[in-house]
Amino acid sequence: QVQLQESGPGLVKASQTISLTCTVSGGSITTGYYYWSWIRQSPGKGREWIGTIAYSGTDYYSPSLISRASISRDTSKNQYTLQLSSVVPEDTAVYYCARAPITAATLDRFEDYDYWGQGTQVTVSS
């Protein structure tokens, strides 16, 4: 059974950088053909795909966030990390890490994701 667990600060100030880590257990982020993503949901809004790092290490980003988002991984710890810079209060959301198989049609088609973390609330204060 694959499990994902997000961790990181719950409160940050505007202009700072959010750093969130997803720890994966029950499966390796480098084996198998999977995409490992970050997704968020803001109050009153739908889910938004932020970015993905593939099993190969290739990364992909939402065009709206590519200038501020960066995803890296620590294969020795089976973790991957999101950094989102220059945050504003509108970045307040619940942030999720999730896995999709390589057969997923697109990375923002959320019904294709098979495992999700429980989510972590991040609040950006002005």
mmCIF file of C-alpha atoms in Angstrom:
data_model
loop_
_atom_site.group_PDB
_atom_site.id
_atom_site.type_symbol
_atom_site.label_atom_id
_atom_site.label_comp_id
_atom_site.label_asym_id
_atom_site.label_seq_id
_atom_site.Cartn_x
_atom_site.Cartn_y
_atom_site.Cartn_z
ATOM 1 C CA GLN A 1 0.000 0.000 0.000
ATOM 2 C CA VAL A 2 1.486 3.294 -1.111
ATOM 3 C CA GLN A 3 1.212 6.155 1.355
ATOM 4 C CA LEU A 4 2.077 9.821 0.864
ATOM 5 C CA GLN A 5 2.525 12.325 3.667
ATOM 6 C CA GLU A 6 2.980 16.062 3.282
ATOM 7 C CA SER A 7 4.994 18.123 5.738
ATOM 8 C CA GLY A 8 5.938 21.763 5.990
ATOM 9 C CA PRO A 9 5.128 25.049 7.697
ATOM 10 C CA GLY A 10 1.493 25.934 8.103
ATOM 11 C CA LEU A 11 1.968 29.685 8.127
ATOM 12 C CA VAL A 12 4.271 31.841 6.035
ATOM 13 C CA LYS A 13 4.495 35.544 5.322
ATOM 14 C CA ALA A 14 3.968 37.108 1.932
ATOM 15 C CA SER A 15 7.101 37.275 -0.256
ATOM 16 C CA GLN A 16 8.628 34.241 1.470
ATOM 17 C CA THR A 17 9.154 30.785 -0.018
ATOM 18 C CA ILE A 18 6.984 27.804 0.841
ATOM 19 C CA SER A 19 8.850 24.516 1.136
ATOM 20 C CA LEU A 20 6.749 21.367 1.368
ATOM 21 C CA THR A 21 7.989 17.784 1.418
ATOM 22 C CA CYS A 22 6.138 14.635 0.453
ATOM 23 C CA THR A 23 7.396 11.445 2.061
ATOM 24 C CA VAL A 24 6.406 8.309 0.168
ATOM 25 C CA SER A 25 6.221 4.848 1.702
ATOM 26 C CA GLY A 26 5.238 1.500 0.228
ATOM 27 C CA GLY A 27 6.774 2.303 -3.150
ATOM 28 C CA SER A 28 9.792 4.001 -4.683
ATOM 29 C CA ILE A 29 9.581 7.339 -6.472
ATOM 30 C CA THR A 30 12.231 6.174 -8.929
ATOM 31 C CA THR A 31 10.878 2.782 -9.953
ATOM 32 C CA GLY A 32 7.727 1.930 -11.792
ATOM 33 C CA TYR A 33 6.199 4.348 -14.265
ATOM 34 C CA TYR A 34 4.614 7.053 -12.145
ATOM 35 C CA TYR A 35 4.232 10.791 -11.920
ATOM 36 C CA TRP A 36 4.582 12.408 -8.503
ATOM 37 C CA SER A 37 2.701 15.679 -8.282
ATOM 38 C CA TRP A 38 1.805 18.650 -6.160
ATOM 39 C CA ILE A 39 -1.803 19.875 -6.281
ATOM 40 C CA ARG A 40 -3.542 22.535 -4.238
ATOM 41 C CA GLN A 41 -7.068 23.623 -3.428
ATOM 42 C CA SER A 42 -7.844 27.151 -2.321
ATOM 43 C CA PRO A 43 -10.945 28.103 -0.347
ATOM 44 C CA GLY A 44 -13.957 28.187 -2.622
ATOM 45 C CA LYS A 45 -11.956 27.059 -5.660
ATOM 46 C CA GLY A 46 -11.306 23.831 -7.470
ATOM 47 C CA ARG A 47 -8.119 21.855 -7.400
ATOM 48 C CA GLU A 48 -5.113 23.252 -9.211
ATOM 49 C CA TRP A 49 -2.189 21.271 -10.540
ATOM 50 C CA ILE A 50 1.131 22.885 -9.562
ATOM 51 C CA GLY A 51 3.760 20.568 -10.946
ATOM 52 C CA THR A 52 5.130 17.047 -11.241
ATOM 53 C CA ILE A 53 8.355 15.136 -11.067
ATOM 54 C CA ALA A 54 8.376 11.897 -12.986
ATOM 55 C CA TYR A 55 10.026 8.614 -11.976
ATOM 56 C CA SER A 56 12.810 9.591 -14.393
ATOM 57 C CA GLY A 57 13.422 12.899 -12.642
ATOM 58 C CA THR A 58 11.924 15.028 -15.417
ATOM 59 C CA ASP A 59 9.807 17.867 -14.039
ATOM 60 C CA TYR A 60 6.765 19.646 -15.414
ATOM 61 C CA TYR A 61 4.967 22.785 -14.212
ATOM 62 C CA SER A 62 1.733 24.637 -14.613
ATOM 63 C CA PRO A 63 2.327 27.581 -16.955
ATOM 64 C CA SER A 64 0.776 29.907 -14.395
ATOM 65 C CA LEU A 65 3.241 28.848 -11.683
ATOM 66 C CA ILE A 66 6.374 27.881 -13.605
ATOM 67 C CA SER A 67 8.152 31.110 -12.708
ATOM 68 C CA ARG A 68 7.727 30.459 -8.969
ATOM 69 C CA ALA A 69 7.563 26.689 -8.516
ATOM 70 C CA SER A 70 10.367 24.153 -8.312
ATOM 71 C CA ILE A 71 10.152 20.443 -7.541
ATOM 72 C CA SER A 72 13.136 18.352 -6.502
ATOM 73 C CA ARG A 73 13.615 14.947 -4.976
ATOM 74 C CA ASP A 74 15.798 13.113 -2.455
ATOM 75 C CA THR A 75 15.883 9.535 -3.654
ATOM 76 C CA SER A 76 17.756 8.344 -0.550
ATOM 77 C CA LYS A 77 14.791 9.416 1.575
ATOM 78 C CA ASN A 78 12.110 8.633 -1.017
ATOM 79 C CA GLN A 79 10.870 12.222 -0.773
ATOM 80 C CA TYR A 80 10.060 15.013 -3.170
ATOM 81 C CA THR A 81 9.829 18.677 -2.344
ATOM 82 C CA LEU A 82 7.931 21.681 -3.657
ATOM 83 C CA GLN A 83 9.334 25.160 -3.336
ATOM 84 C CA LEU A 84 7.017 28.040 -4.207
ATOM 85 C CA SER A 85 8.656 31.437 -4.071
ATOM 86 C CA SER A 86 7.363 34.989 -3.669
ATOM 87 C CA VAL A 87 4.115 33.805 -2.149
ATOM 88 C CA VAL A 88 1.050 36.013 -1.829
ATOM 89 C CA PRO A 89 -2.119 35.537 0.253
ATOM 90 C CA GLU A 90 -3.781 34.005 -2.820
ATOM 91 C CA ASP A 91 -1.411 31.046 -2.451
ATOM 92 C CA THR A 92 -3.264 30.092 0.722
ATOM 93 C CA ALA A 93 -4.557 26.577 0.130
ATOM 94 C CA VAL A 94 -4.494 22.969 1.159
ATOM 95 C CA TYR A 95 -1.510 21.424 -0.612
ATOM 96 C CA TYR A 96 -1.575 17.778 -1.622
ATOM 97 C CA CYS A 97 0.998 15.395 -2.981
ATOM 98 C CA ALA A 98 -0.340 12.648 -5.196
ATOM 99 C CA ARG A 99 0.684 9.886 -7.595
ATOM 100 C CA ALA A 100 -0.534 9.202 -11.104
ATOM 101 C CA PRO A 101 0.428 6.323 -13.387
ATOM 102 C CA ILE A 102 2.237 7.108 -16.626
ATOM 103 C CA THR A 103 -0.963 6.235 -18.470
ATOM 104 C CA ALA A 104 -2.636 9.367 -17.096
ATOM 105 C CA ALA A 105 -4.073 11.412 -19.950
ATOM 106 C CA THR A 106 -2.895 14.713 -18.541
ATOM 107 C CA LEU A 107 -1.351 15.738 -15.255
ATOM 108 C CA ASP A 108 -4.270 17.985 -14.340
ATOM 109 C CA ARG A 109 -6.866 15.257 -14.751
ATOM 110 C CA PHE A 110 -7.275 14.491 -11.073
ATOM 111 C CA GLU A 111 -9.400 11.377 -11.468
ATOM 112 C CA ASP A 112 -6.308 9.677 -12.879
ATOM 113 C CA TYR A 113 -4.407 10.010 -9.592
ATOM 114 C CA ASP A 114 -4.491 6.793 -7.568
ATOM 115 C CA TYR A 115 -2.851 7.797 -4.283
ATOM 116 C CA TRP A 116 -3.084 11.079 -2.371
ATOM 117 C CA GLY A 117 -1.648 12.491 0.803
ATOM 118 C CA GLN A 118 -4.053 13.828 3.400
ATOM 119 C CA GLY A 119 -3.147 17.422 2.538
ATOM 120 C CA THR A 120 -1.515 20.178 4.532
ATOM 121 C CA GLN A 121 -2.926 23.657 5.078
ATOM 122 C CA VAL A 122 -0.650 26.533 4.157
ATOM 123 C CA THR A 123 -1.708 30.049 5.040
ATOM 124 C CA VAL A 124 0.069 33.101 3.644
ATOM 125 C CA SER A 125 -0.249 36.209 5.767
ATOM 126 C CA SER A 126 0.091 39.673 4.305
#
